[in-house]
Each structure stands twice: as C-alpha cells, then as structure tokens.
Amino acid sequence: MIAALLRKNRMNKSNYNSDSFLSTLFFSVLLFSTNAISVSTENFKLSNDIVPLSQIVELKLNPELDGYSGTTTIEINITKATQNIKLYSKNLLISSAIIKNKNNKNKTTLLTVGSTSQYDIISLPTKNTLPKGIYQLSLSFDGKYSDTGNGLFKVTEKNNNYLFTQFQAMLARSVFPSFDQPNFKIPFQLKVNVPKGYLVVSNTPQIQLISHNDWHTFVFEPTAPIYTDVLAFSVGKFDSVDIPEMKIPSKLYVVKGKLPQTTYAIKHIGKIFKEVESFFTIEYPYKKLDMVAVPNYSNAAMEHVGLIYFKEDFILLDDTPSIRQQKYSLKLIAHEIAHMWFGNLVTMQWWNDLWLNESFAEWLAHKVVIQIFPELSAELDLPQIRSLSDDNVNNQLPVRRTVKSKADVDSLGGLVYGKGNAILNMVEHYVGEDIFRQAVISYVLEYRNKNASLQDFVKHIEITSKKDLEGFFSSFLEQAGFPLLSLQRNNDKLLISQSPFKTNNQVLTQRIEQKNHNKNKKPQDMSWQVPLMIKFLTDDNIITRSVFLNKESIELTIPKGVKAIFPDANAVGYYRYILPDEDEKFIKNNITRLNDAEKLAWLNNNEHLTKIAKRAYADVLSVKLALLSDLSLNKKIATDIIRDIDYSYTDFIPEAISEEYSRYITRHLSVIFKTVKWNSSKKETIADKALKASLLALAGGRLADKGAIKFAKANYQDVLSEQSSLDSSMSNAVLKVVAANSNEDVYQLFELAYLRTTNSNLKSDILTSMGYFTSLDIVTRYYNFLVSGKVPTDEIGYRFQYPSFNPALRHHVIDYIAVNKDKILKHINQKQWFPYNFYTSCEEDIRIKVNQTFSTWIKDIPGLKEKLNTVDETIKQCIRSRTKNISQLQEQLLK
Ligand SMILES: [Zn+2]
C-alpha cells in the first residue's frame, strides 16, 4: 500500500501557445533581465552571464541499434565577456564544439571540451575572450539509449522497438547538451531522422517530411518557449486514434495492437479537457494535444507540452474498471492537462518550487473529477489524510527546500502533491472559492510564458483576498510537520493553542528549512499560521466561525448552548486537534451531525491521536465498527473503514493477538458477512462493488471466512484466463484471497497466467497477488521470479513489500534481500526507495535487521540513507504506538 502508492503516485510534468518564433525569442530576453538579479554564485546552477535564446536539435535515431548521434545549435546571449562557455551534458560524447558571432558568421571559434562538474556542468573553454553579443553555439555528440525509463529510452514490445523520452528531472542533458534548467524557457526545434517505416511524434505539429534513401527526416514546428523537462518525442510503429470532442488536433498513440483498450480513455478525455480549460480565462495555449500510452513507463504520467505520456495501465483500462482505477485514471488525465497551464505556461523558477507545478495541478484535477464524475464520490478522497500520515515522521523534510541535484528532486516525494494540495484547499476555504480563483487566474496571467516562485503567488492571493498570508504559506511549506491544536473550555471561553505534532520528544533538528531567518530557530519555536473554520454544534443548530490562529494561542467566546466544538468544518484542515472529552463524546454520539467528509476527517484525526496516546485504538475501533452497522453510512466511508481494519493486521496488530482480533472483528461484522451476496447483481452501483471487494479481501484474506474463500476459489481461474465477468476490484480481491489460502500448484497457475496475458492491468494484479501466498518457499520463488528478467524493471521494486505485509514472513523477506543484494540491484529502478518495502513493519528485531541490511547499500545509492531513516522512524513510531495501545485493545477484545 504505502510504498507502492508512494511510487505509483509520482507523476510528472508538462506546456503553452506560440505566437511566433520571434516573439518567443523576445520573451526569453525579457526573462533574462529578470533573472539577472538572482544569485549566480551557486555552483549547481548555470550563471546568467550566458543565456540561451533558442535551440535546434537534430538527431539520427535507429531504434534497432543501442546508440545514436546528433547535432545541436543553440543561440545564446553572452552578457558578460567570457573565456568559458558552460552548459549541461551528461554521459554524452561531444566530438566538436564551435561558436560563431551572429553578426560575424565568418569568424568561427573552436572550443575545447573541458571537464564536467558533479552537477553535470561541462566547460567549453576558448583561447580568446568572447565579447558580449549574440552567438550560435554548435555541438556534435553521440549518446546511448537507456533501458531504465530515463532520458532517451528504448522499449521492445512484441519484437517492435520504440523510443520514448523522459527528461524530468535534469535528464534532457543526458540526451543532448542543453541549458537544462526550468528558468531557461526557450523555443526548441526538433529534426528527427529515423529509418523509413517509423513514425515520430513530438510536442508540436510536424511541418515537413524529407525522404532520403532509406531514411525519413521529421521536422517539427518550433515550440513555444518551454523548459527542457517538457520537451519530448516518441519513435515507433504506433497505432493511433483521434480523441473526440477536442477543439484542437488530438490523438492517442498506443503500441501496435492496443487500440481496443483505448475506449475508456477517449470517452472521457474531451470532457476533462473542457472542464480544465473552463477554469482559466486563458484558452489552451498550444496547437495540439496528443497523448501516448507508454508500456512499462517509470512514471504514472508526464505533462510534455502537447504530448502527454501515460503509463499504459493508467490510461488503457479494462471494460469493467474498479472505482479506484477510474478515479486514479481520470484524475491523472485532469492533472496532466492542468499542467499545460500550471507548470508549462507558468513554470517554477527553480526546483525548490516544484510544488507550484504539482500542487496546483493536483488541486484543480481533484475539483474537475468531483465536478464531472459525481458518481465516484471523489470529494471523499481527502488529500490531507495520506499526507498528514507521511508528514508526521520525525525526519520528514519541508515541501519547499534546497534542491541541487537529481537526487534532491527525486527525494521530494508525495508531499509536493498531497500536502501542497491540502494547503491550497485550506486557504481556498479561508478566503472563499471565488476570490481564490481570481488570485490564481491573475497569477497565471502575469506569469504566463515566464517563471514564478512562491512569493509571486502569495502576492496575488494577498491582493485579491486583502489578507496577510505569507506566514501561512511559509509556515506550512518551509517547515515539515504540522500543528497539534488543543481546544480547552473555560466557562464561555474557548482557548485554542498550538504545538508541533510529534510522536516522541526527540529534538527535531531537520524539520526547519535552512533559510536565513530560520537558521537559529529551534524546533520548540516552531509554530504555524492556521486558518480555522469552527463549527459550534448546539442541540438543533450549527454556528460556524472563521478564525486565524497566528500566535501560540487565542481565546474566543463560545456562543450559548454549544454542546460540541468541531474545529475542522468541511474537512480541509492540515492539522490535528484534541477536543475536550465532553465535546468528543457528543460528536461520537451525534456523528450524523457532521457531513461525510467531516466524518472521515474526524475518524482519521482520532486514529492519528492514538499514535501519541491521546486516544485509545480500542475506542476508535469501536466507533468504526458501530458506524459500519449503520446501513445509511456512505459506501466510500464504509469501504475505507474495512480497508483500515485489513491494513491494521500489517502495521499494527501483533501476531500474538491476531487470531483473537479476528474473532472480535468477525463477531462485529457477522451480520454483514451473513447477508452479503458475493456474486454480483445488476442493481449494484460501482460504490457497492468497491465495498464488497474490500469485504471479500478482509473476510477471505484475514478472517478465514469459509464463504469468502469458497467464492474466491470458484472464480479465480476465470479471472486468470480473462473469462470472468467480475469488475476489477472484485477480481483483484479474488486473486489475493486465493493466494492467501493456496499452495504451490496454484502459485504455478498465477505465474503462467502472468506470462500469458497481454492485458497490462491484469498482469499487474496477478503480479501483486503472487506476493500474498504465505509459504516461505513460495516467497523465495516469487522473488526469484521478479528478478528473473521476465518482469519489466519498473514493476519489480515495490512488489517486494507484499510478502512483508505479512508479519510472519518478514524475517524471511529481509534475509532474502540481504543475500540477493546484487541480483536485486541489477533489476530495480529508483533504488533509493527500496527500504520502503518495510514501511509497514512494526517489530524491533525487524527494524534492526532492516538497518543492518540497508546500511551496506548507502554508499552505493544516493538518497537511500534518508529513505532508510524515514522507514526506521516509521517503524519506531509504530512500535511506540503499539506499546501505548495494546493492553487496552486486549481488554476490549475480551469484552
Ligand atoms: Zn504533475
């Protein structure tokens, strides 16, 4: 769950409108003049003494080979006389470099190729000083295709070779020499030579096709000014389909043979596009918008200007996708389209503001899905729930922090999406939806075709809302963690005070960004500026009041007759709170007074408080079980509760009491299990199906329910052979339940079915459920299979977690990893995330073994140390929480 989602959720970037090549050049010059004030002494950045204005890249690509060659011409403005041209180049062989003054083209200066810095900056020194002026820099180079899904990478599907690009982050430099920084937004023109028979698509429309012998040259229109990350091209013998209801040319490209799987996507893309565009006052800023379904893609998606990439599984859905798959896919499409404005039209100044790209895209995508697909109840997917849980680990870093290298960008992780989205929800709720939209629109208008930073957005929101919000943004984005609000009553007074939420008393030295004004700040000084919307509940009324907590504590007067104070109206708060006991009790007994989102947020708050012993796990569990007996309960909430109980076996309940715990749960859910009909009926909604699937997984996977296991065993062969009529959520649960209750013979069938099917979603489900078999021998066999070369690189790393969800298998899992380190490292991508396979562990001996094992990996893998620390801290937190809660839970189980 955590690690897989963490990685699967990582999405990437994308684009805008070209008036003309000339005007875009003009923009770049303007851009330079504003950049000149920024600091130029940082050795991880290029200086502003040499500014790119436009770039032509010509490549000769034969997908049958392992490498390629290319030339590039970059128009640059030298603003300060220099003897050394610097730009980025990584793993490229540069064979020549010359520079000409634009006004004196006869005078050519040959450059030597000097050293490359640790930040991939290559030096091209000259003998004579180059005076100020506009120049053309031309380079010839050779490179290799990658097989890791990065840079320019090759994928082979059914004996056909394809080439795709992935430049985010800091990877364009590994494909051609470039000024590979987000603040250099310039027009690019691509000319791609490929053997006849191959098609090339890129960000802009093709303007020419030149034929010579066995080769074709695809010439594309120059792009609008864009940054390198969102430049892209794909080469292959693609199938394609027009996307209907689009106002601009738009096609979906797939690898040969996959057209039948495009039905779901093309039915919805047009609607989503229209809804996203209608939010802005600026029309879609580019000439076309194509999409590509990329097999075995290492990202979920990437917002290249005019050419969005999606991981195949996320855009090519089956005929009966689950509610989860639908929401994920639709939101991903909306997120990438939203990037055309957030990220592409307005681009972060530097990587430290990646959240500006990601959080806004995520925020708008969520809105759009809620708006046009009400049947999916996406309003109950609260972004803060997941982020608060990740953000409370003690060594977590701020969302906005120094970024120097690719490893720094890669380490930014899910909070850049989720926490940023939650922060935007909170401020939107505080200033009002219309005012917030006005601010966003005026910000996009001012910075279109340019770059922006946090301060630029704050300026707009402060002007439109007439509120001082700098402290709000800075306290939530430049500090890690979040506040714990304590509410105390004293007669008719309410005292609200804040302190950092922390699960132990350890000094939290890493939590504060290394900004100057924070340098001497100690963790105990941490405070936040928090907008709160409070609901005062009386017996028959609700009074709401908006409050801005900008100091340690504030005092309010409580209206007459108030029975309970609920400090998270509409469930947008990025904080935790402790209520007076009487208030908490009133809410518990009158839970229907809260709306559905508030119910979820309140439950989650209570669950979180168990980690610091401010609530008992046993109490929270009994509230959840009581809620489940209410038949009018929203299906999505019921599904979440069932899933939480299922997950508790992984990361909370000790093996020693798990049987007792199962009996207790079975007792409380017996009515539901007796009445549920596992076979589907026509009347079921998609939400009913999701609930039933979560029940099946819990009953058959954890509670040894005979009916559930029997149903799963009767159906799994149909699922494996694609004959089943069950929807994807049920098929998925069926496979997991069978795996948890079967032996080697059945495992063999799973493996064969995995190799046989070409359906990428089914493949993914089978591979995951193979991790749910419970015998040690099968776990070994599963891991050997993962690293056998039969599974694509990007599908391997996080799948090591599934056996380790089972506490009884954890020792075996860590032993396997320790012995097979070299074999594993050879086969996985994003190696720094590997320790996350133990994120859900909760035992001291496992924690020690995990540290021992991975400490030998640290020196080889940048960024792994930090990930290991997070995992270590998360396990410690779970152990502490378990210790605090276990005796009370045991008492409860006996009742
Ligand atoms: Zn994104």
PDB file of N, CA, C and O and ligand atoms in Angstrom, residues 11-12 303 335 339 358 417, ligand 1:
ATOM      1  N   MET A  11       3.989  11.573 -10.191  1.00  0.00           N
ATOM      2  CA  MET A  11       3.643  11.925 -11.558  1.00  0.00           C
ATOM      3  C   MET A  11       4.593  13.002 -12.021  1.00  0.00           C
ATOM      4  O   MET A  11       5.290  13.594 -11.255  1.00  0.00           O
ATOM      5  N   ASN A  12       4.505  13.213 -13.262  1.00  0.00           N
ATOM      6  CA  ASN A  12       5.404  14.243 -13.733  1.00  0.00           C
ATOM      7  C   ASN A  12       4.776  15.354 -14.554  1.00  0.00           C
ATOM      8  O   ASN A  12       3.635  15.673 -14.402  1.00  0.00           O
ATOM      9  N   GLU A 303       3.667  15.533 -18.236  1.00  0.00           N
ATOM     10  CA  GLU A 303       2.917  16.574 -18.955  1.00  0.00           C
ATOM     11  C   GLU A 303       3.698  17.296 -20.045  1.00  0.00           C
ATOM     12  O   GLU A 303       3.679  18.518 -20.105  1.00  0.00           O
ATOM     13  N   HIS A 335      -5.003  16.006 -14.149  1.00  0.00           N
ATOM     14  CA  HIS A 335      -3.760  16.560 -13.581  1.00  0.00           C
ATOM     15  C   HIS A 335      -2.792  16.954 -14.709  1.00  0.00           C
ATOM     16  O   HIS A 335      -2.234  18.052 -14.713  1.00  0.00           O
ATOM     17  N   HIS A 339      -1.584  20.751 -16.018  1.00  0.00           N
ATOM     18  CA  HIS A 339      -0.176  21.167 -16.094  1.00  0.00           C
ATOM     19  C   HIS A 339       0.118  22.058 -17.298  1.00  0.00           C
ATOM     20  O   HIS A 339       1.124  22.763 -17.313  1.00  0.00           O
ATOM     21  N   GLU A 358       3.088  21.011  -9.138  1.00  0.00           N
ATOM     22  CA  GLU A 358       2.361  19.787  -8.798  1.00  0.00           C
ATOM     23  C   GLU A 358       1.104  20.016  -7.959  1.00  0.00           C
ATOM     24  O   GLU A 358       0.068  19.415  -8.196  1.00  0.00           O
ATOM     25  N   TYR A 417       2.792  16.857  -3.799  1.00  0.00           N
ATOM     26  CA  TYR A 417       1.455  16.763  -4.388  1.00  0.00           C
ATOM     27  C   TYR A 417       0.385  16.932  -3.300  1.00  0.00           C
ATOM     28  O   TYR A 417      -0.449  17.816  -3.354  1.00  0.00           O
TER      29      TYR A 417
HETATM   30 ZN    ZN B   1       2.268  16.519 -12.129  1.00  0.00          ZN
END
